[in-house]
Amino acid sequence: ICHSFRAPLTLVQTRYNLNGLNGASMNASQVEAESEVMKSLAGGTSTLDAFLRRAFYGFKVQNFFTFARNRDYWVSHAPLSSGGQAYPCWKGLSLYNLHGTGDFQMVQTNRAPTIKLEGDKKRPTIPDAPLVAVYATRTNCNSLSCYRVFVLSRKLDNYPYPGNGVTPITLRLPFRIPQQHFDGGSPNKEPSITLYTMGGNPRANNLDQDNVKVVQTNVSIKEFNQNFTLPDGVAPGTVLMYAFDNFDDSLPLPDSPSVTVTAIQEAVSFPSNASFFVHFDRAVTNFNLTSITVSGTAFKTFKPTADSISPVYPDVEGSFLSFIVNITNMETSGTVVMNVDAGAGYCAKCKNPYSTASGVVFAGANVINYMQSANY
């Protein structure tokens, strides 16, 4: 998690299937089924996911519309005759509005389970859509820093993969317990961790009773680690929000910029590219294909080389924090390994301006298993 930013005003709304709209035809049972989905835990998680994603990209104000069960009104809660409880989509947004706002931080995904999403008229096919999303915000508090980290599961149990749908999660956090905590500092600056969970059966809904709730739990500060492993992972269709209050993110940076390499996918099959994420801890210039070393057992005749670099996350004009690198000339099933050479990036403001050679955040992070098509 690194680098905060603010962004301009935009509006967005969601879409229903309505009779006669875009050729849709809905009978009564389909309308009820759609209501059950829209008012379910999975519906609430996906709504929050969409709003957070747009907020990350700069949408400052977003419109929320959801139909009542009979589609007569726009609503956020069940009628009093059914209990008056908020629907999960509203509860998720309320969690963010009440407890999660701040400057959005860039989050680097080291590795996540993925699925291929087929394209339609409005978007192309996405070969490796991640099934877990992480968002983070930051605010100043008591001369220290407060972070809110959202972890959302896009899985269901037994879909798209067999099993209970739980995903193991480790958050690599850019802050630490402040020294005054160990020195007996002021009580109003004591660090704390609070976990907010909106979970349960992803198919449960709040149409007739308050099945889906947001539960608040205090987490012992003794559980904190900068490699923060969630004890139970994230369950399918679940929203977790960790509130880290009064932490120190003034971590000293080394003299030279450092760089890490992580595989975007654990495995790919022909004809997909092998794609890697390259992240510098400070924005750099001059990073190009000649600074990359590719190896592995997926190459026979051709010399393994990188094919293209796409810069992402700009800092200032011509200067970037992160890049996506594609490898395309694999010849047989095997491994694709990528490293970045020393001196690959140049940081004009750094004491030692040339970056060090790449490191990896965990074993095998810079390796992709490639499967060649049997009839290729």
PDB file of N, CA, C and O in Angstrom, residues 30-60:
ATOM      1  N   GLN A  30     -38.826 -13.983 -12.001  1.00  0.00           N
ATOM      2  CA  GLN A  30     -37.521 -13.390 -12.289  1.00  0.00           C
ATOM      3  C   GLN A  30     -37.309 -12.089 -11.512  1.00  0.00           C
ATOM      4  O   GLN A  30     -36.209 -11.800 -11.044  1.00  0.00           O
ATOM      5  N   VAL A  31     -38.381 -11.307 -11.376  1.00  0.00           N
ATOM      6  CA  VAL A  31     -38.296 -10.070 -10.596  1.00  0.00           C
ATOM      7  C   VAL A  31     -37.969 -10.378  -9.147  1.00  0.00           C
ATOM      8  O   VAL A  31     -37.122  -9.727  -8.514  1.00  0.00           O
ATOM      9  N   GLU A  32     -38.620 -11.406  -8.579  1.00  0.00           N
ATOM     10  CA  GLU A  32     -38.359 -11.787  -7.193  1.00  0.00           C
ATOM     11  C   GLU A  32     -36.936 -12.316  -7.036  1.00  0.00           C
ATOM     12  O   GLU A  32     -36.232 -11.986  -6.062  1.00  0.00           O
ATOM     13  N   ALA A  33     -36.485 -13.130  -7.994  1.00  0.00           N
ATOM     14  CA  ALA A  33     -35.114 -13.652  -7.930  1.00  0.00           C
ATOM     15  C   ALA A  33     -34.100 -12.524  -7.986  1.00  0.00           C
ATOM     16  O   ALA A  33     -33.090 -12.531  -7.267  1.00  0.00           O
ATOM     17  N   GLU A  34     -34.365 -11.522  -8.832  1.00  0.00           N
ATOM     18  CA  GLU A  34     -33.462 -10.387  -8.915  1.00  0.00           C
ATOM     19  C   GLU A  34     -33.451  -9.610  -7.603  1.00  0.00           C
ATOM     20  O   GLU A  34     -32.398  -9.157  -7.144  1.00  0.00           O
ATOM     21  N   SER A  35     -34.616  -9.476  -6.962  1.00  0.00           N
ATOM     22  CA  SER A  35     -34.680  -8.797  -5.667  1.00  0.00           C
ATOM     23  C   SER A  35     -33.853  -9.546  -4.627  1.00  0.00           C
ATOM     24  O   SER A  35     -33.149  -8.939  -3.812  1.00  0.00           O
ATOM     25  N   GLU A  36     -33.948 -10.874  -4.637  1.00  0.00           N
ATOM     26  CA  GLU A  36     -33.181 -11.676  -3.682  1.00  0.00           C
ATOM     27  C   GLU A  36     -31.683 -11.482  -3.877  1.00  0.00           C
ATOM     28  O   GLU A  36     -30.921 -11.421  -2.902  1.00  0.00           O
ATOM     29  N   VAL A  37     -31.252 -11.393  -5.136  1.00  0.00           N
ATOM     30  CA  VAL A  37     -29.827 -11.183  -5.404  1.00  0.00           C
ATOM     31  C   VAL A  37     -29.405  -9.777  -5.000  1.00  0.00           C
ATOM     32  O   VAL A  37     -28.388  -9.576  -4.326  1.00  0.00           O
ATOM     33  N   MET A  38     -30.185  -8.778  -5.406  1.00  0.00           N
ATOM     34  CA  MET A  38     -29.819  -7.385  -5.124  1.00  0.00           C
ATOM     35  C   MET A  38     -29.774  -7.098  -3.620  1.00  0.00           C
ATOM     36  O   MET A  38     -29.009  -6.241  -3.161  1.00  0.00           O
ATOM     37  N   LYS A  39     -30.581  -7.797  -2.840  1.00  0.00           N
ATOM     38  CA  LYS A  39     -30.647  -7.556  -1.393  1.00  0.00           C
ATOM     39  C   LYS A  39     -29.878  -8.604  -0.600  1.00  0.00           C
ATOM     40  O   LYS A  39     -30.047  -8.751   0.609  1.00  0.00           O
ATOM     41  N   SER A  40     -29.006  -9.358  -1.269  1.00  0.00           N
ATOM     42  CA  SER A  40     -28.232 -10.408  -0.605  1.00  0.00           C
ATOM     43  C   SER A  40     -26.884  -9.876  -0.132  1.00  0.00           C
ATOM     44  O   SER A  40     -26.456  -8.773  -0.486  1.00  0.00           O
ATOM     45  N   LEU A  41     -26.182 -10.690   0.663  1.00  0.00           N
ATOM     46  CA  LEU A  41     -24.818 -10.359   1.060  1.00  0.00           C
ATOM     47  C   LEU A  41     -23.940 -10.204  -0.173  1.00  0.00           C
ATOM     48  O   LEU A  41     -23.164  -9.237  -0.277  1.00  0.00           O
ATOM     49  N   ALA A  42     -24.040 -11.141  -1.131  1.00  0.00           N
ATOM     50  CA  ALA A  42     -23.226 -11.052  -2.344  1.00  0.00           C
ATOM     51  C   ALA A  42     -23.527  -9.761  -3.097  1.00  0.00           C
ATOM     52  O   ALA A  42     -22.615  -9.105  -3.626  1.00  0.00           O
ATOM     53  N   GLY A  43     -24.820  -9.371  -3.147  1.00  0.00           N
ATOM     54  CA  GLY A  43     -25.182  -8.123  -3.802  1.00  0.00           C
ATOM     55  C   GLY A  43     -24.606  -6.917  -3.084  1.00  0.00           C
ATOM     56  O   GLY A  43     -24.155  -5.954  -3.715  1.00  0.00           O
ATOM     57  N   GLY A  44     -24.599  -6.952  -1.748  1.00  0.00           N
ATOM     58  CA  GLY A  44     -24.034  -5.853  -0.974  1.00  0.00           C
ATOM     59  C   GLY A  44     -22.532  -5.740  -1.160  1.00  0.00           C
ATOM     60  O   GLY A  44     -21.988  -4.635  -1.283  1.00  0.00           O
ATOM     61  N   THR A  45     -21.854  -6.890  -1.198  1.00  0.00           N
ATOM     62  CA  THR A  45     -20.409  -6.881  -1.395  1.00  0.00           C
ATOM     63  C   THR A  45     -20.051  -6.353  -2.773  1.00  0.00           C
ATOM     64  O   THR A  45     -19.132  -5.541  -2.928  1.00  0.00           O
ATOM     65  N   SER A  46     -20.771  -6.784  -3.793  1.00  0.00           N
ATOM     66  CA  SER A  46     -20.469  -6.324  -5.149  1.00  0.00           C
ATOM     67  C   SER A  46     -20.775  -4.837  -5.315  1.00  0.00           C
ATOM     68  O   SER A  46     -20.069  -4.121  -6.043  1.00  0.00           O
ATOM     69  N   THR A  47     -21.825  -4.347  -4.632  1.00  0.00           N
ATOM     70  CA  THR A  47     -22.125  -2.909  -4.684  1.00  0.00           C
ATOM     71  C   THR A  47     -20.991  -2.097  -4.077  1.00  0.00           C
ATOM     72  O   THR A  47     -20.508  -1.124  -4.667  1.00  0.00           O
ATOM     73  N   LEU A  48     -20.542  -2.491  -2.883  1.00  0.00           N
ATOM     74  CA  LEU A  48     -19.428  -1.786  -2.250  1.00  0.00           C
ATOM     75  C   LEU A  48     -18.168  -1.874  -3.109  1.00  0.00           C
ATOM     76  O   LEU A  48     -17.432  -0.885  -3.256  1.00  0.00           O
ATOM     77  N   ASP A  49     -17.925  -3.031  -3.688  1.00  0.00           N
ATOM     78  CA  ASP A  49     -16.774  -3.237  -4.567  1.00  0.00           C
ATOM     79  C   ASP A  49     -16.796  -2.229  -5.716  1.00  0.00           C
ATOM     80  O   ASP A  49     -15.796  -1.561  -6.013  1.00  0.00           O
ATOM     81  N   ALA A  50     -17.960  -2.097  -6.368  1.00  0.00           N
ATOM     82  CA  ALA A  50     -18.082  -1.180  -7.502  1.00  0.00           C
ATOM     83  C   ALA A  50     -17.866   0.269  -7.078  1.00  0.00           C
ATOM     84  O   ALA A  50     -17.168   1.036  -7.755  1.00  0.00           O
ATOM     85  N   PHE A  51     -18.448   0.645  -5.939  1.00  0.00           N
ATOM     86  CA  PHE A  51     -18.303   2.031  -5.471  1.00  0.00           C
ATOM     87  C   PHE A  51     -16.861   2.328  -5.051  1.00  0.00           C
ATOM     88  O   PHE A  51     -16.327   3.403  -5.349  1.00  0.00           O
ATOM     89  N   LEU A  52     -16.215   1.393  -4.359  1.00  0.00           N
ATOM     90  CA  LEU A  52     -14.832   1.608  -3.950  1.00  0.00           C
ATOM     91  C   LEU A  52     -13.910   1.684  -5.161  1.00  0.00           C
ATOM     92  O   LEU A  52     -12.967   2.485  -5.196  1.00  0.00           O
ATOM     93  N   ARG A  53     -14.166   0.841  -6.154  1.00  0.00           N
ATOM     94  CA  ARG A  53     -13.319   0.852  -7.347  1.00  0.00           C
ATOM     95  C   ARG A  53     -13.406   2.204  -8.056  1.00  0.00           C
ATOM     96  O   ARG A  53     -12.398   2.774  -8.484  1.00  0.00           O
ATOM     97  N   ARG A  54     -14.616   2.714  -8.176  1.00  0.00           N
ATOM     98  CA  ARG A  54     -14.783   4.012  -8.829  1.00  0.00           C
ATOM     99  C   ARG A  54     -14.192   5.135  -7.976  1.00  0.00           C
ATOM    100  O   ARG A  54     -13.603   6.081  -8.495  1.00  0.00           O
ATOM    101  N   ALA A  55     -14.344   5.024  -6.663  1.00  0.00           N
ATOM    102  CA  ALA A  55     -13.745   6.035  -5.785  1.00  0.00           C
ATOM    103  C   ALA A  55     -12.229   6.026  -5.920  1.00  0.00           C
ATOM    104  O   ALA A  55     -11.583   7.081  -5.934  1.00  0.00           O
ATOM    105  N   PHE A  56     -11.645   4.839  -6.022  1.00  0.00           N
ATOM    106  CA  PHE A  56     -10.207   4.735  -6.212  1.00  0.00           C
ATOM    107  C   PHE A  56      -9.767   5.457  -7.483  1.00  0.00           C
ATOM    108  O   PHE A  56      -8.719   6.106  -7.528  1.00  0.00           O
ATOM    109  N   TYR A  57     -10.579   5.360  -8.527  1.00  0.00           N
ATOM    110  CA  TYR A  57     -10.233   5.993  -9.798  1.00  0.00           C
ATOM    111  C   TYR A  57     -10.665   7.449  -9.872  1.00  0.00           C
ATOM    112  O   TYR A  57     -10.539   8.075 -10.919  1.00  0.00           O
ATOM    113  N   GLY A  58     -11.206   7.997  -8.770  1.00  0.00           N
ATOM    114  CA  GLY A  58     -11.420   9.422  -8.719  1.00  0.00           C
ATOM    115  C   GLY A  58     -12.853   9.893  -8.664  1.00  0.00           C
ATOM    116  O   GLY A  58     -13.108  11.091  -8.670  1.00  0.00           O
ATOM    117  N   PHE A  59     -13.830   8.996  -8.607  1.00  0.00           N
ATOM    118  CA  PHE A  59     -15.230   9.402  -8.531  1.00  0.00           C
ATOM    119  C   PHE A  59     -15.505   9.904  -7.118  1.00  0.00           C
ATOM    120  O   PHE A  59     -15.475   9.135  -6.164  1.00  0.00           O
ATOM    121  N   LYS A  60     -15.796  11.194  -6.971  1.00  0.00           N
ATOM    122  CA  LYS A  60     -15.986  11.779  -5.649  1.00  0.00           C
ATOM    123  C   LYS A  60     -17.406  11.612  -5.123  1.00  0.00           C
ATOM    124  O   LYS A  60     -17.622  11.436  -3.940  1.00  0.00           O
TER     125      LYS A  60
END
